[in-house]
Short mmCIF file of C-alpha atoms in Angstrom, two decimals:
data_model
loop_
_atom_site.label_atom_id
_atom_site.label_comp_id
_atom_site.label_asym_id
_atom_site.label_seq_id
_atom_site.Cartn_x
_atom_site.Cartn_y
_atom_site.Cartn_z
CA MET A 1 55.15 143.60 32.67
CA ASP A 2 53.93 142.96 36.22
CA ALA A 3 53.39 139.56 37.87
CA ARG A 4 49.69 139.51 37.08
CA GLU A 5 50.28 140.15 33.38
CA CYS A 6 52.90 137.39 33.36
CA GLY A 7 50.44 135.04 35.01
CA ASP A 8 47.69 135.92 32.53
CA GLY A 9 50.07 135.38 29.63
CA ARG A 10 51.05 131.96 30.92
CA LEU A 11 47.42 130.95 31.36
CA ARG A 12 46.64 132.04 27.81
CA HIS A 13 49.61 130.05 26.56
CA VAL A 14 48.47 126.93 28.42
CA ALA A 15 44.91 127.35 27.12
CA ASP A 16 46.21 127.74 23.56
CA MET A 17 48.37 124.66 24.03
CA PHE A 18 45.42 122.54 25.18
CA ALA A 19 43.30 123.83 22.29
CA ASP A 20 46.10 122.99 19.85
CA LEU A 21 46.27 119.45 21.20
CA GLY A 22 42.51 119.00 20.99
CA ARG A 23 42.31 120.32 17.41
CA GLN A 24 45.04 118.01 16.17
CA LEU A 25 43.57 114.93 17.83
CA LYS A 26 40.11 115.65 16.39
CA ALA A 27 41.32 116.35 12.85
CA PRO A 28 40.15 113.71 10.34
CA ASP A 29 43.70 113.29 9.04
CA ALA A 30 45.33 113.37 12.50
CA PRO A 31 48.47 111.27 12.90
CA ALA A 32 48.81 108.78 15.74
CA ALA A 33 47.92 110.27 19.12
CA PHE A 34 51.44 109.99 20.53
CA ASP A 35 52.88 111.79 17.50
CA VAL A 36 50.40 114.60 18.14
CA VAL A 37 51.49 114.89 21.77
CA ALA A 38 55.15 115.06 20.74
CA SER A 39 54.43 117.63 18.02
CA VAL A 40 52.47 119.93 20.33
CA ALA A 41 55.13 119.65 23.06
CA ALA A 42 57.93 120.59 20.67
CA ARG A 43 56.02 123.65 19.44
CA GLN A 44 54.52 124.89 22.68
CA VAL A 45 57.21 124.37 25.35
CA ASN A 46 59.71 127.21 25.25
CA GLY A 47 63.23 125.97 24.48
CA ALA A 48 62.19 122.63 22.97
CA ARG A 49 63.47 121.71 19.53
CA ALA A 50 62.10 118.16 19.41
CA ALA A 51 60.03 115.76 21.48
CA SER A 52 59.19 112.10 21.76
CA VAL A 53 56.96 109.70 23.68
CA THR A 54 58.41 106.44 25.00
CA LEU A 55 56.50 103.40 26.28
CA LEU A 56 57.59 100.73 28.72
CA ARG A 57 55.64 97.60 27.84
CA GLN A 58 56.44 94.06 29.01
CA GLY A 59 59.85 95.19 30.20
CA ARG A 60 60.77 96.78 26.86
CA PHE A 61 61.15 100.47 26.02
CA GLU A 62 60.02 101.73 22.60
CA THR A 63 59.43 105.11 20.99
CA VAL A 64 55.80 105.45 19.87
CA GLY A 65 55.72 109.13 18.91
CA SER A 66 58.43 111.51 17.75
CA THR A 67 58.91 114.79 15.93
CA ASP A 68 62.14 113.84 14.16
CA GLU A 69 64.82 111.22 13.72
CA ARG A 70 67.24 112.80 16.20
CA ALA A 71 64.70 112.53 19.00
CA THR A 72 64.01 108.90 18.09
CA ARG A 73 67.72 108.11 18.06
CA ALA A 74 68.19 109.80 21.44
CA ASP A 75 65.48 107.52 22.82
CA LEU A 76 67.15 104.51 21.24
CA ILE A 77 70.44 105.27 23.00
CA GLN A 78 68.59 105.22 26.33
CA CYS A 79 67.05 101.87 25.41
CA GLU A 80 70.45 100.47 24.48
CA LEU A 81 72.02 101.64 27.73
CA GLY A 82 69.00 100.92 29.92
CA SER A 83 69.71 104.28 31.52
CA GLY A 84 68.77 107.91 30.92
CA PRO A 85 66.39 110.68 31.98
CA CYS A 86 63.35 109.12 30.29
CA VAL A 87 64.05 105.60 31.56
CA ASP A 88 64.37 106.88 35.13
CA ALA A 89 61.40 109.26 34.83
CA ILE A 90 59.18 106.33 33.81
CA LEU A 91 60.53 103.93 36.41
CA GLU A 92 60.62 106.43 39.29
CA ASP A 93 57.49 108.43 38.38
CA SER A 94 59.40 111.69 38.44
CA VAL A 95 60.60 114.62 36.34
CA PHE A 96 64.25 114.88 35.31
CA GLN A 97 65.88 117.93 33.76
CA PRO A 98 69.57 117.51 32.83
CA GLU A 99 70.67 121.05 31.98
CA ASP A 100 73.95 120.19 30.26
CA LEU A 101 74.21 116.65 29.00
CA ARG A 102 77.93 117.05 28.30
CA HIS A 103 78.53 117.21 32.04
CA GLU A 104 75.79 115.05 33.49
CA ALA A 105 76.85 113.06 36.56
CA ARG A 106 73.73 110.88 36.82
CA TRP A 107 73.84 109.64 33.21
CA PRO A 108 77.45 110.24 32.07
CA GLU A 109 77.51 107.68 29.23
CA TYR A 110 74.12 108.70 27.87
CA GLY A 111 74.94 112.39 28.14
CA ALA A 112 78.28 111.98 26.36
CA ARG A 113 76.76 110.00 23.50
CA VAL A 114 73.61 112.05 22.94
CA SER A 115 75.52 115.34 22.95
CA ALA A 116 78.39 114.15 20.74
CA GLU A 117 76.36 112.06 18.28
CA LEU A 118 73.13 114.05 18.08
CA GLY A 119 73.86 117.53 19.39
CA TRP A 120 71.29 117.45 22.20
CA LEU A 121 72.56 119.45 25.17
CA SER A 122 69.57 119.61 27.53
CA MET A 123 66.25 117.87 27.97
CA ILE A 124 63.25 117.26 30.24
CA SER A 125 61.60 113.90 30.83
CA TYR A 126 58.18 113.38 32.42
CA ARG A 127 56.23 110.24 33.19
CA LEU A 128 52.72 110.37 31.80
CA SER A 129 49.78 109.24 33.87
CA SER A 130 48.98 105.53 33.56
CA GLU A 131 45.52 106.63 32.33
CA ILE A 132 47.10 107.09 28.92
CA THR A 133 48.08 103.46 28.48
CA GLY A 134 46.72 101.29 31.29
CA ALA A 135 48.20 99.78 34.41
CA ASP A 136 50.47 97.36 32.53
CA VAL A 137 52.08 100.02 30.30
CA LEU A 138 53.98 103.16 31.32
CA ALA A 139 54.82 106.18 29.16
CA GLY A 140 57.20 109.11 29.22
CA LEU A 141 57.34 112.47 27.40
CA ASN A 142 60.79 113.79 26.42
CA LEU A 143 61.70 117.32 25.35
CA TYR A 144 65.07 117.93 23.67
CA SER A 145 67.08 121.09 23.02
CA ASP A 146 70.37 121.78 21.25
CA ARG A 147 71.17 124.46 23.86
CA ALA A 148 72.42 123.91 27.39
CA HIS A 149 70.14 125.27 30.14
CA ALA A 150 67.40 125.68 27.54
CA PHE A 151 64.42 125.11 29.86
CA ASP A 152 63.53 127.59 32.58
CA ALA A 153 61.10 126.93 35.44
CA SER A 154 58.16 128.17 33.39
CA ALA A 155 58.96 125.76 30.55
CA VAL A 156 59.21 122.85 32.98
CA GLU A 157 55.81 123.78 34.43
CA VAL A 158 54.17 124.14 31.02
CA GLY A 159 55.60 120.78 29.98
CA LEU A 160 54.22 119.18 33.13
CA LEU A 161 50.77 120.62 32.46
CA LEU A 162 50.92 119.33 28.90
CA ALA A 163 52.01 115.87 30.06
CA THR A 164 49.11 115.74 32.51
CA HIS A 165 46.53 117.02 30.04
CA ALA A 166 47.85 114.88 27.20
CA ALA A 167 47.44 111.74 29.30
CA ALA A 168 43.77 112.51 29.88
CA VAL A 169 43.06 113.56 26.28
CA VAL A 170 44.78 110.58 24.68
CA ALA A 171 43.14 108.22 27.17
CA ALA A 172 39.73 109.60 26.21
CA ARG A 173 40.55 109.28 22.50
CA THR A 174 41.82 105.73 22.99
CA ASN A 175 38.74 104.72 24.98
CA GLN A 176 36.50 106.19 22.28
CA GLN A 177 38.33 104.20 19.60
CA ARG A 178 38.07 101.03 21.66
CA ALA A 179 34.34 101.58 22.10
CA GLU A 180 33.91 102.17 18.36
CA ASN A 181 35.91 99.03 17.55
CA LEU A 182 33.84 97.02 20.03
CA GLU A 183 30.60 98.33 18.54
CA LYS A 184 31.83 97.44 15.06
CA ALA A 185 32.80 93.96 16.23
CA LEU A 186 29.38 93.46 17.80
CA ARG A 187 27.63 94.59 14.62
CA THR A 188 29.76 92.17 12.61
CA SER A 189 29.02 89.36 15.03
CA ARG A 190 25.27 90.01 14.81
CA GLN A 191 25.32 90.00 11.01
CA ILE A 192 27.23 86.73 10.94
CA GLY A 193 24.82 85.23 13.49
CA ILE A 194 21.83 86.22 11.33
CA ALA A 195 23.45 84.70 8.23
CA ILE A 196 24.18 81.46 10.08
CA GLY A 197 20.53 81.28 11.20
CA VAL A 198 19.34 81.80 7.62
CA LEU A 199 21.63 79.04 6.32
CA MET A 200 20.63 76.66 9.11
CA GLY A 201 16.97 77.07 8.19
CA ALA A 202 17.47 76.95 4.43
CA HIS A 203 19.82 73.95 4.29
CA LYS A 204 18.84 72.07 7.47
CA VAL A 205 22.42 72.08 8.78
CA THR A 206 23.99 72.63 12.19
CA ARG A 207 25.42 75.95 13.36
CA GLU A 208 28.96 74.74 12.73
CA GLN A 209 28.09 73.51 9.24
CA ALA A 210 26.36 76.81 8.43
CA PHE A 211 29.42 78.76 9.51
CA ASP A 212 31.62 76.50 7.36
CA LEU A 213 29.40 77.21 4.35
CA LEU A 214 29.73 80.94 4.96
CA ARG A 215 33.49 80.72 5.48
CA ILE A 216 34.08 78.63 2.35
CA ALA A 217 31.94 80.95 0.24
CA SER A 218 33.91 83.91 1.60
CA GLN A 219 37.24 82.32 0.67
CA ASN A 220 36.15 81.19 -2.78
CA SER A 221 34.58 84.51 -3.71
CA ASN A 222 37.43 86.52 -2.13
CA ARG A 223 34.94 88.58 -0.14
CA LYS A 224 35.00 89.58 3.51
CA LEU A 225 33.00 87.31 5.79
CA HIS A 226 31.01 90.26 7.16
CA ASP A 227 30.04 91.55 3.70
CA LEU A 228 28.92 88.11 2.63
CA ALA A 229 26.92 87.66 5.85
CA VAL A 230 25.07 90.94 5.23
CA GLU A 231 24.08 89.75 1.74
CA VAL A 232 22.89 86.38 3.07
CA GLY A 233 20.82 88.13 5.72
CA GLU A 234 19.23 90.44 3.14
CA THR A 235 18.63 87.92 0.32
CA GLY A 236 18.24 84.65 2.20
CA THR A 237 20.62 82.90 -0.20
CA LEU A 238 24.32 82.14 -0.21
CA PRO A 239 26.17 83.43 -3.30
CA TYR A 240 28.82 80.88 -4.18
CA ARG A 241 31.45 80.73 -6.84
CA SER A 242 33.91 77.92 -7.08
CA PRO A 243 37.65 78.55 -7.50
CA GLN A 244 37.37 77.05 -10.99
CA ALA A 245 34.74 79.65 -11.91
CA ASN A 246 36.98 82.45 -10.71
CA ALA A 247 39.90 81.09 -12.70
CA GLY A 248 37.76 80.56 -15.77
CA ASP A 249 36.63 84.15 -16.10
CA GLY A 250 40.20 85.49 -15.94
CA ARG A 251 40.00 86.92 -12.41
#
């Protein structure tokens, strides 16, 4: 195979990888976005046997996505030590690739523990773009292998492309979810406002008193405030059942 064919094959692989990530994130039963990123990385980067995503938030590292327990435990060892490829990749905005963790000069304690306790012999750690989490939170992608020297230059490059693309895709997904949550909150707020207006007019009470009526009715009827507000807005009346009534009918 000549250089051009190799290049074409790599491009196809990268395109397939991006498509895989997009399909999983759009699936109705998709797991959490960071779990998707870890899953795609473990499958698509040659040499990887597991993957994880670690966040640094308010000075604390935590694993937010992982393909298996061994990857999660490897992250935890870094958190315990405050040192390791992922910790440094996040803090230094770099890529680290220890090729044999049994003989790793930069992280000797981490390398000794993760190889002896978990069987991981090589790994790659990338820092994800801050677009994925925001300026106050940093994230890292970790790839693990049970073979020494498992990742060649091509694998490192593919992993970097995935880390870059994943940051953008997850950021877009997160922003969409935030927008949907905001829209839902605004709709709820409008419905409650309408119900309060109806109660103010019907009972000649203040805004605060109308809200209290709505809140008490919600508690006593064991119904969500929003659902009750919708009914008040549609019917113009406040359905109310006392706690004694609820107890009396066996509910």
